[in-house]
């Protein structure tokens, strides 16, 4: 490794680690503003009820209380608007108000806000706000929610938000001509991302200057600013969002929630700083949930196991309101269902249904985890019925390299599904080989012959990355030589500072340590789209690259002037521009920035200093793909499932930092295992959530997660960005549920056994007792 | 409200305060001592993010009232490496092995694991033992894989078996 080797492609150690390891990161709860007041949200204890009245008089006279806000105080504030709005749907009636009025629709819905001198006093007083509720019947299941007798959550409307239909080809003919038709029903549970840091906000309004400053909106600060501007009636440029470190996101912290308005509103109204830190019990009912879906699916196959057609109907429990991602998860669910397979005909119907539970939004690989479970389970069941090995039925159906680009005519999320690059069979073979899957199979067979329930499962997944059209970037060279990269992306803990620094370092011929990466600061960065949909590296990184190239061009122009040499005789190396053959005659970036002062800049007709701003527009999403493999053992006494081995491969196009990609994959696998085996939001019959602590909502610990093997390939760079990179933020997690389900079937040697995730010990015991019917 | 005087030593500095008996030790550390490296992840003793050492033993600071620490000595993540100094070998191993992503749970892991890498003989630190040691702390980003490696590397270095730790 020499100094001239590129940083892109290297496992550069992270720039953000030092402060985080020393405990000197700055998370939102670490931000304090002198004189701040504390917010406590009063939340609905019932899942569905008419609000008879809210009596705050006792709370108002409690020690330290400054004010109490109820729904009537903000009656004229519009509901929280959509961030992702696809044409053709009427969604406004289902948006969430900032505080409930007239009716509450889930346990945890904000009903009032108490503002007090300390967090302890705010919490005390919140218990003295009396909310008089008249209970209504509840809807807790998407399918039952659209039955005629179901209680409507909104007067004069059914609970079906949208009936979405997508597809292509002649599906009826496919089924008419099929040698085998395979049918199954699947459900996926209600899960969420559970970042280790709960949400939090600090808002500080300066009435003199008319400026609002906010900390704590981590994922898409520029979008937050637009929404707050609209709801609060302040101009965009009166609102500034400041960055903090972020204790994880996984998509659930990206939305604009009611609290994002309420905290800012109180600061604005009172002219005093206001702070809110969510507690974990609140987080588990108030922050987005995810995933809950029910599938009926059928596949038509020819005699050799080739897919002729796929038909499905899906019921998607959306919870009580649409959060800002609207029906995007539903769009993606149907868009990703065909996967990496040569599917000639497809017909899908999806009911988005509102229920009396916490609203559902996007959580790492939204739609993909569920849809991959349904498709990959169906393939295993079909393989057993047709008499093929699970790997073989996939081999026969994967899109071949000569069929790329594969664009069957499926429109979702505003564009046409198109696999623009890929070697899908190559990925399968390489994965099976790298994992030594044949040995796993021998081992499992051996252990089964000894009476143990050991099995292996495959989950082939595709992802989509880069939905979010454009991203901005800036580069600023300080006269000291320090280089600042500004990105419209955000930190979710994924290592964005390191990745952006690597990309900029190569273009500028400097080392990443010379670069500081700034994100999320609306004062320094005029616009940005944020970090979600695995878009930051591919779109944000491409923008940084463009800004770097423009900076180098400017550096050469300036050096040509100052050194009086033609541009083509200049060399850029190690942060310096010098004359070819005379390395002593040169200027560093810092010297160029300094020399290009205001008078000089005017003379040269240049902007002063050195740097550039660029925007990268993404024309089309790209499609990462890979394989999850697991080996599990079922404890016949307890129903507990031990994961013995886990493997994840991913096609990166280009891995900017392989260490970080492997880290994302391993984390995704662990999170996926949680949803497959442990995690579930369960509700009582009256809609009371039972999982409101970590004693009930079980996250995987180091004992439930095995060592994780990863295989990163760069066989199929995407043509959609100059890096060739595919988004890697959601790898690892997507195929895990499917692989676990398939492995349980294999362990029992009983196809068509697992139909629901998570397979908790309770459910596993029930499955063990179910008579064989296949 | 009854207020009680307490004297709590944190990282070598004594903090004398008069506080409400219900004030959590985690809140005392963060708000009274202004040491924000200790993070609060669940406030019910499951996630381990708030782990500090009380008289040398890892404890969950969200499950203790500050008055219970009166007259005792508390050590937080800030004590592992003073500002400007090199990272503690365990922190360095976390850095090299990519054992943190968002970093929110990390201080709790470090304070739980520091006695482990110092006191448990390397030969005993097999995969299972390390995972047992980690199992009381939740991490949502890493899948624990690289934290296990970091523990092994740090223990080898701290216990003077450096050759296999060089990467």
Coordinates of C-alpha atoms in Angstrom, one line a residue, chain B residues 3-160:
Chain B
X3 CA -33.2 17.4 49.9
X4 CA -30.2 15.4 51.0
X5 CA -26.5 16.3 50.9
X6 CA -24.2 13.9 49.0
X7 CA -20.6 13.7 48.3
X8 CA -19.8 11.5 45.3
X9 CA -16.3 11.1 43.8
X10 CA -16.4 10.8 40.0
X11 CA -13.2 10.2 38.1
X12 CA -11.1 11.6 41.0
X13 CA -13.2 14.8 41.5
X14 CA -15.6 15.1 44.4
X15 CA -19.0 16.5 43.7
X16 CA -20.8 17.9 46.8
X17 CA -24.5 18.5 46.0
X18 CA -27.8 18.8 47.8
X19 CA -30.2 16.6 45.8
X20 CA -33.7 15.0 45.8
X21 CA -33.5 11.4 47.0
X22 CA -35.2 10.3 43.8
X23 CA -32.5 11.7 41.5
X24 CA -31.0 8.8 39.5
X25 CA -27.2 8.3 39.5
X26 CA -27.3 8.5 35.7
X27 CA -28.9 11.9 35.9
X28 CA -26.4 13.0 38.6
X29 CA -23.5 12.0 36.4
X30 CA -24.9 13.7 33.3
X31 CA -26.6 16.8 34.7
X32 CA -24.8 17.6 38.0
X33 CA -21.3 16.4 37.1
X34 CA -21.8 17.3 33.4
X35 CA -20.2 14.1 32.2
X36 CA -22.3 13.3 29.2
X37 CA -20.3 10.3 28.0
X38 CA -22.6 8.0 30.1
X39 CA -25.7 7.4 28.0
X40 CA -29.2 6.5 29.0
X41 CA -30.8 4.0 26.7
X42 CA -33.7 2.5 28.5
X43 CA -33.9 3.7 32.1
X44 CA -34.9 0.3 33.2
X45 CA -31.7 -1.6 33.6
X46 CA -31.7 -3.8 30.5
X47 CA -29.6 -2.1 27.8
X48 CA -26.5 -1.4 29.7
X49 CA -25.7 1.9 27.9
X50 CA -25.5 3.7 31.3
X51 CA -23.0 1.3 32.8
X52 CA -20.3 3.0 35.0
X53 CA -18.0 1.5 37.6
X54 CA -19.0 2.0 41.3
X55 CA -15.9 1.3 43.5
X56 CA -14.5 -0.6 40.6
X57 CA -17.5 -2.8 39.8
X58 CA -19.7 -2.2 36.7
X59 CA -23.2 -1.1 37.6
X60 CA -26.2 0.4 35.8
X61 CA -26.3 4.0 36.8
X62 CA -30.0 4.2 35.8
X63 CA -30.9 1.6 38.5
X64 CA -29.2 3.5 41.3
X65 CA -30.3 6.6 43.1
X66 CA -27.5 9.1 43.4
X67 CA -27.9 9.1 47.2
X68 CA -26.9 5.4 47.1
X69 CA -23.5 6.5 45.7
X70 CA -22.9 8.9 48.6
X71 CA -19.4 8.5 49.8
X72 CA -18.5 6.1 47.0
X73 CA -16.3 6.4 44.0
X74 CA -17.7 6.4 40.4
X75 CA -15.7 5.9 37.3
X76 CA -17.1 6.8 33.9
X77 CA -15.9 6.4 30.3
X78 CA -14.2 9.8 30.4
X79 CA -11.7 8.3 32.8
X80 CA -10.5 5.6 30.4
X81 CA -8.3 8.1 28.4
X82 CA -7.9 11.7 29.5
X83 CA -8.4 14.4 26.8
X84 CA -5.4 14.5 24.5
X85 CA -3.9 11.2 25.8
X86 CA -3.8 8.0 23.7
X87 CA -6.9 5.8 23.8
X88 CA -7.1 3.0 26.4
X89 CA -6.1 -0.3 24.8
X90 CA -9.8 -1.4 24.9
X91 CA -10.9 1.8 23.1
X92 CA -8.1 1.4 20.6
X93 CA -9.2 -2.2 19.9
X94 CA -12.8 -1.1 19.4
X95 CA -11.5 1.5 16.9
X96 CA -9.3 -1.0 15.0
X97 CA -11.9 -3.8 15.0
X98 CA -14.7 -1.5 14.0
X99 CA -16.6 -2.5 17.1
X100 CA -18.8 0.6 17.1
X101 CA -21.1 2.3 14.6
X102 CA -23.4 4.9 16.2
X103 CA -21.4 4.8 19.4
X104 CA -24.3 5.4 21.7
X105 CA -24.0 2.0 23.5
X106 CA -20.2 2.1 23.4
X107 CA -19.4 3.8 26.7
X108 CA -21.5 1.2 28.5
X109 CA -19.7 -1.7 26.7
X110 CA -16.3 -0.2 27.6
X111 CA -17.1 0.2 31.3
X112 CA -18.5 -3.4 31.4
X113 CA -15.6 -4.9 29.5
X114 CA -12.6 -3.0 31.0
X115 CA -12.4 -5.3 34.1
X116 CA -12.9 -8.3 31.8
X117 CA -10.0 -7.6 29.5
X118 CA -7.8 -6.6 32.4
X119 CA -8.6 -9.5 34.8
X120 CA -9.7 -12.5 32.8
X121 CA -6.7 -14.5 31.6
X122 CA -6.6 -14.4 27.8
X123 CA -6.6 -18.2 27.6
X124 CA -10.0 -18.2 29.3
X125 CA -11.4 -15.6 26.9
X126 CA -12.9 -18.0 24.3
X127 CA -15.8 -17.0 22.1
X128 CA -18.5 -18.2 24.6
X129 CA -16.9 -16.5 27.6
X130 CA -16.6 -13.2 25.7
X131 CA -20.2 -13.4 24.6
X132 CA -21.3 -14.1 28.2
X133 CA -19.5 -11.0 29.3
X134 CA -21.2 -8.9 26.6
X135 CA -24.6 -10.3 27.0
X136 CA -25.8 -7.7 29.5
X137 CA -25.2 -4.8 27.0
X138 CA -27.4 -4.2 24.0
X139 CA -26.0 -3.0 20.7
X140 CA -28.3 -2.5 17.7
X141 CA -25.7 -1.6 15.1
X142 CA -22.8 -4.1 15.0
X143 CA -24.3 -7.5 15.6
X144 CA -21.6 -7.9 18.3
X145 CA -19.3 -9.7 15.9
X146 CA -16.6 -7.0 16.0
X147 CA -17.0 -6.3 19.7
X148 CA -16.0 -10.0 20.4
X149 CA -12.9 -9.5 18.3
X150 CA -12.1 -6.2 20.1
X151 CA -12.3 -7.9 23.5
X152 CA -9.8 -10.6 22.4
X153 CA -7.4 -8.1 20.9
X154 CA -7.5 -5.8 23.9
X155 CA -7.0 -8.6 26.4
X156 CA -4.0 -9.9 24.5
X157 CA -2.4 -6.5 24.4
X158 CA -3.2 -5.6 28.0
X159 CA -1.9 -8.9 29.3
X160 CA 1.3 -8.6 27.4

